[in-house]
Amino acid sequence: MVKEDFYSMKRNGKAISMVTVYDAAFARMAEAAEIDMLLVGDTAANVVLGMDRTAGISMEAMCIFTSAVKRGAPNTYIVSDMPFGSDSEPKIAVQNAMRFIEAGANAVKIEGLPLESLNAIREKGIDIVGHLGLLPQTATSFKQVGKNEEEAEKIFEQAKILDGLEPCSIVLEHIPDLLGKKISQAINSPTIGIGAGKHTDGQVLVMHDLLRMHPFKLPPFAKTFANFWEAGVNAFCNYKNWVNEK
Ligand code: KIV
């Protein structure tokens, strides 16, 4: 797939599936399932590295995850998340975006609207994915955003500005359904929701939530499609019993 394919999916009302992956094995699984877009999210900080916040992850780690995902899913569109601080200045943002492309990404995702950095990356011909609404890298609370008129209007205006940069898509995180719908109808770029209602042009979920890979409380918008936690613990117990029985 290329960027234009996602625009044509939007025009034709075909939903875009995106999931986060961080290694070759799960990327291979997602490619076998024909997921449209893989996101090497900075949630790797939480779900892979066990950190409290996404802001703790480095470019080096994100590049290692990106190249692993590329090896596992060589034929799927890969988006890599610019970690906290990696896009703070246009020159540095371009260098970091290029590192991701060299590691195998097709596009880079940036939280919020650092316009100069976004423009500089686009000028180099690199595809971008926007991310508006709840911005985990800088959020002080993980509650829904855009509930009051002023906040909703701000997110709507940001989406229109991002749309002008022709991003490959825009992730909308934890905003009211109606705002997700209003933005999706007003802009040309495909929108990918995570807790943004059912009217966005696609959906994204964190792999560890979707597969239920951990025992922790899930975010309110997460949906599970398997229980890898239970299956994994059972398998380890069975293995331990097998070893004990010699
Ligand atoms: O890093 C990530 O996994 C994300 C998703 C929550 C969209 O940005």
Coordinates of C-alpha atoms and ligand atoms in Angstrom, one line a residue:
M1 CA 0.0 0.0 0.0
V2 CA 1.0 3.6 -0.5
K3 CA -0.5 6.8 1.0
E4 CA -3.0 7.3 -1.9
D5 CA -4.5 3.8 -1.2
F6 CA -5.6 5.0 2.3
Y7 CA -7.2 8.1 0.7
S8 CA -9.0 5.9 -1.8
M9 CA -10.2 3.6 1.1
K10 CA -11.7 6.7 2.8
R11 CA -13.4 7.8 -0.4
N12 CA -14.8 4.3 -1.0
G13 CA -16.0 3.9 2.6
K14 CA -13.6 1.0 3.3
A15 CA -12.4 1.0 6.9
I16 CA -8.7 1.1 7.6
S17 CA -7.3 -1.3 10.2
M18 CA -4.2 -0.3 12.1
V19 CA -2.6 -2.1 15.0
T20 CA 0.6 -1.5 17.0
V21 CA 3.4 -4.1 16.8
Y22 CA 6.9 -3.9 18.1
D23 CA 8.7 -7.1 17.0
A24 CA 9.1 -9.4 14.0
A25 CA 6.9 -12.3 15.3
F26 CA 3.8 -10.2 15.9
A27 CA 4.4 -8.1 12.8
R28 CA 4.4 -11.4 10.8
M29 CA 1.1 -12.3 12.4
A30 CA -0.5 -8.9 11.6
E31 CA 0.8 -9.1 8.0
A32 CA -0.7 -12.6 7.7
A33 CA -4.1 -11.1 8.9
E34 CA -3.7 -8.4 6.2
I35 CA -3.9 -5.5 8.6
D36 CA -3.7 -2.3 6.5
M37 CA -1.2 -0.3 8.6
L38 CA 1.2 -1.3 11.4
L39 CA 2.2 1.3 14.0
V40 CA 5.5 0.9 15.9
G41 CA 4.0 3.0 18.7
D42 CA 5.9 4.6 21.5
T43 CA 3.6 2.6 23.7
A44 CA 6.5 0.2 23.4
A45 CA 7.7 2.1 26.4
N46 CA 4.8 0.8 28.5
V47 CA 3.9 -2.6 27.0
V48 CA 7.4 -3.8 26.0
L49 CA 9.8 -2.0 28.3
G50 CA 7.5 -1.8 31.3
M51 CA 7.9 2.0 31.8
D52 CA 5.2 4.3 33.3
R53 CA 5.1 6.8 30.5
T54 CA 5.7 6.7 26.7
A55 CA 8.0 9.8 27.1
G56 CA 10.7 7.5 28.4
I57 CA 11.6 5.7 25.2
S58 CA 14.6 6.6 23.0
M59 CA 15.0 6.9 19.2
E60 CA 17.5 4.1 19.4
A61 CA 15.0 1.7 20.9
M62 CA 12.3 2.8 18.4
C63 CA 14.6 2.2 15.5
I64 CA 15.4 -1.3 16.8
F65 CA 11.6 -2.0 17.0
T66 CA 11.0 -0.5 13.6
S67 CA 13.6 -2.7 11.8
A68 CA 12.3 -5.8 13.6
V69 CA 8.8 -5.0 12.4
K70 CA 10.0 -4.5 8.9
R71 CA 11.7 -7.9 8.9
G72 CA 8.5 -9.5 10.1
A73 CA 6.1 -7.6 7.8
P74 CA 8.1 -6.6 4.7
N75 CA 5.0 -6.0 2.7
T76 CA 2.8 -3.9 5.0
Y77 CA 2.8 -0.1 5.5
I78 CA 4.7 0.7 8.6
V79 CA 4.4 3.9 10.7
S80 CA 6.9 4.7 13.4
D81 CA 6.2 7.0 16.3
M82 CA 8.5 9.9 16.8
P83 CA 9.3 9.6 20.6
F84 CA 9.0 12.5 23.0
G85 CA 11.5 15.3 22.1
S86 CA 12.6 13.8 18.8
D87 CA 10.6 16.4 16.8
S88 CA 11.2 19.5 18.9
E89 CA 13.3 21.2 16.3
P90 CA 12.8 20.9 12.5
K91 CA 16.4 19.9 11.7
I92 CA 16.5 17.2 14.4
A93 CA 13.0 16.1 13.5
V94 CA 14.1 15.5 9.8
Q95 CA 17.2 13.6 10.9
N96 CA 15.1 11.4 13.2
A97 CA 12.4 10.8 10.6
M98 CA 15.1 9.8 8.1
R99 CA 16.5 7.3 10.6
F100 CA 13.0 5.7 10.8
I101 CA 12.7 5.5 7.0
E102 CA 16.2 3.8 6.9
A103 CA 15.0 1.4 9.5
G104 CA 12.1 0.4 7.3
A105 CA 9.2 2.8 8.1
N106 CA 7.0 4.2 5.4
A107 CA 5.8 7.1 7.5
V108 CA 6.4 8.8 10.9
K109 CA 3.7 9.7 13.4
I110 CA 3.9 12.9 15.4
E111 CA 1.8 13.9 18.4
G112 CA 0.3 17.4 18.3
L113 CA 1.1 20.1 15.9
P114 CA 4.8 21.1 15.9
L115 CA 4.2 22.8 12.5
E116 CA 7.8 23.7 11.6
S117 CA 8.9 20.1 12.2
L118 CA 6.0 18.7 10.3
N119 CA 6.6 21.0 7.4
A120 CA 10.3 20.2 7.3
I121 CA 9.6 16.4 7.3
R122 CA 7.0 16.8 4.5
E123 CA 9.5 18.9 2.5
K124 CA 11.9 16.0 2.5
G125 CA 9.1 13.9 0.9
I126 CA 8.5 11.8 4.0
D127 CA 4.9 10.7 4.8
I128 CA 3.5 11.8 8.1
V129 CA 0.7 10.5 10.3
G130 CA -0.9 13.1 12.7
H131 CA -2.0 12.4 16.2
L132 CA -4.6 14.7 17.9
G133 CA -6.9 14.6 20.9
L134 CA -5.3 12.9 23.9
L135 CA -1.5 13.2 23.5
P136 CA 0.1 10.7 25.9
Q137 CA 3.6 12.1 25.6
T138 CA 2.6 15.3 27.3
A139 CA -0.8 14.5 28.9
T140 CA -1.2 15.2 32.6
S141 CA -4.5 13.2 32.7
F142 CA -5.7 10.3 30.6
K143 CA -9.3 11.5 30.6
Q144 CA -11.2 12.1 27.4
V145 CA -10.4 15.5 25.8
G146 CA -12.5 17.8 23.6
K147 CA -15.5 17.6 25.8
N148 CA -16.0 21.3 26.1
E149 CA -16.7 23.5 23.1
E150 CA -13.4 25.4 23.3
E151 CA -11.3 22.2 23.4
A152 CA -13.3 20.6 20.7
E153 CA -12.9 23.6 18.4
K154 CA -9.2 23.6 19.0
I155 CA -8.8 19.9 18.0
F156 CA -11.1 20.5 15.0
E157 CA -8.9 23.5 13.8
Q158 CA -5.7 21.4 14.4
A159 CA -7.2 18.6 12.2
K160 CA -7.8 21.1 9.4
I161 CA -4.3 22.4 9.6
L162 CA -2.9 18.9 9.5
D163 CA -5.2 18.0 6.6
G164 CA -3.4 20.7 4.6
L165 CA -0.1 18.8 4.9
E166 CA -1.7 15.8 3.3
P167 CA -0.8 13.3 6.0
C168 CA -1.2 9.6 5.3
S169 CA -3.8 9.6 8.1
I170 CA -4.6 11.3 11.4
V171 CA -4.9 9.3 14.6
L172 CA -7.7 10.8 16.9
E173 CA -7.3 9.6 20.5
H174 CA -10.0 9.6 23.2
I175 CA -12.3 12.3 22.0
P176 CA -16.1 12.4 21.9
D177 CA -17.7 10.3 19.1
L178 CA -19.4 13.4 17.6
L179 CA -16.1 15.3 17.3
G180 CA -14.5 12.2 15.7
K181 CA -17.4 12.2 13.2
K182 CA -17.3 16.0 12.6
I183 CA -13.5 15.9 11.9
S184 CA -13.7 12.8 9.7
Q185 CA -16.4 14.4 7.5
A186 CA -14.7 17.8 7.3
I187 CA -11.3 16.7 6.1
N188 CA -9.8 14.7 3.2
S189 CA -7.2 12.8 5.2
P190 CA -8.3 9.4 6.6
T191 CA -8.9 9.5 10.3
I192 CA -7.9 6.5 12.5
G193 CA -9.7 6.5 15.9
I194 CA -8.8 5.1 19.2
G195 CA -11.6 5.9 21.5
A196 CA -13.0 8.4 19.0
G197 CA -16.3 6.6 18.1
K198 CA -17.3 4.6 15.1
H199 CA -17.4 7.3 12.5
T200 CA -13.7 7.6 11.9
D201 CA -12.2 6.2 8.7
G202 CA -10.3 3.5 10.5
Q203 CA -9.4 2.1 14.0
V204 CA -6.2 1.5 15.8
L205 CA -5.6 -0.6 19.0
V206 CA -2.6 -1.3 21.0
M207 CA -1.6 -5.0 20.4
H208 CA -1.2 -5.8 24.0
D209 CA -4.8 -4.7 24.7
L210 CA -6.3 -6.3 21.6
L211 CA -4.7 -9.6 22.5
R212 CA -5.1 -9.1 26.3
M213 CA -1.4 -9.8 26.9
H214 CA -1.3 -8.2 30.4
P215 CA -3.4 -8.5 33.5
F216 CA -3.8 -4.7 34.0
K217 CA -7.0 -2.6 33.7
L218 CA -7.6 -1.7 30.1
P219 CA -8.4 1.8 28.9
P220 CA -12.2 2.3 28.5
F221 CA -12.0 2.2 24.7
A222 CA -9.9 -0.9 24.4
K223 CA -11.5 -4.0 22.9
T224 CA -10.1 -7.5 23.3
F225 CA -10.1 -10.2 20.7
A226 CA -8.2 -13.0 22.5
N227 CA -6.7 -13.7 26.0
F228 CA -3.0 -14.2 25.5
W229 CA -2.4 -13.6 29.2
E230 CA -4.4 -16.6 30.3
A231 CA -3.1 -18.8 27.4
G232 CA 0.5 -17.7 28.2
V233 CA 0.3 -18.3 32.0
N234 CA -1.3 -21.7 31.3
A235 CA 1.4 -22.7 28.8
F236 CA 4.2 -21.7 31.3
C237 CA 2.4 -23.7 34.1
N238 CA 2.1 -26.7 31.8
Y239 CA 5.8 -26.4 30.8
K240 CA 6.8 -26.1 34.5
N241 CA 4.8 -29.2 35.4
W242 CA 6.3 -31.1 32.4
V243 CA 9.9 -30.1 33.7
N244 CA 9.0 -31.1 37.3
E245 CA 7.7 -34.4 36.1
K246 CA 11.1 -34.9 34.3
Ligands
KIV1 O1 2.0 4.7 20.6 C1 0.9 4.2 20.3 O2 0.7 3.0 20.5 C2 -0.1 5.1 19.8 C3 -1.5 4.6 19.7 C4 -2.2 4.7 21.0 C5 -2.3 5.3 18.7 O3 0.1 6.2 19.5

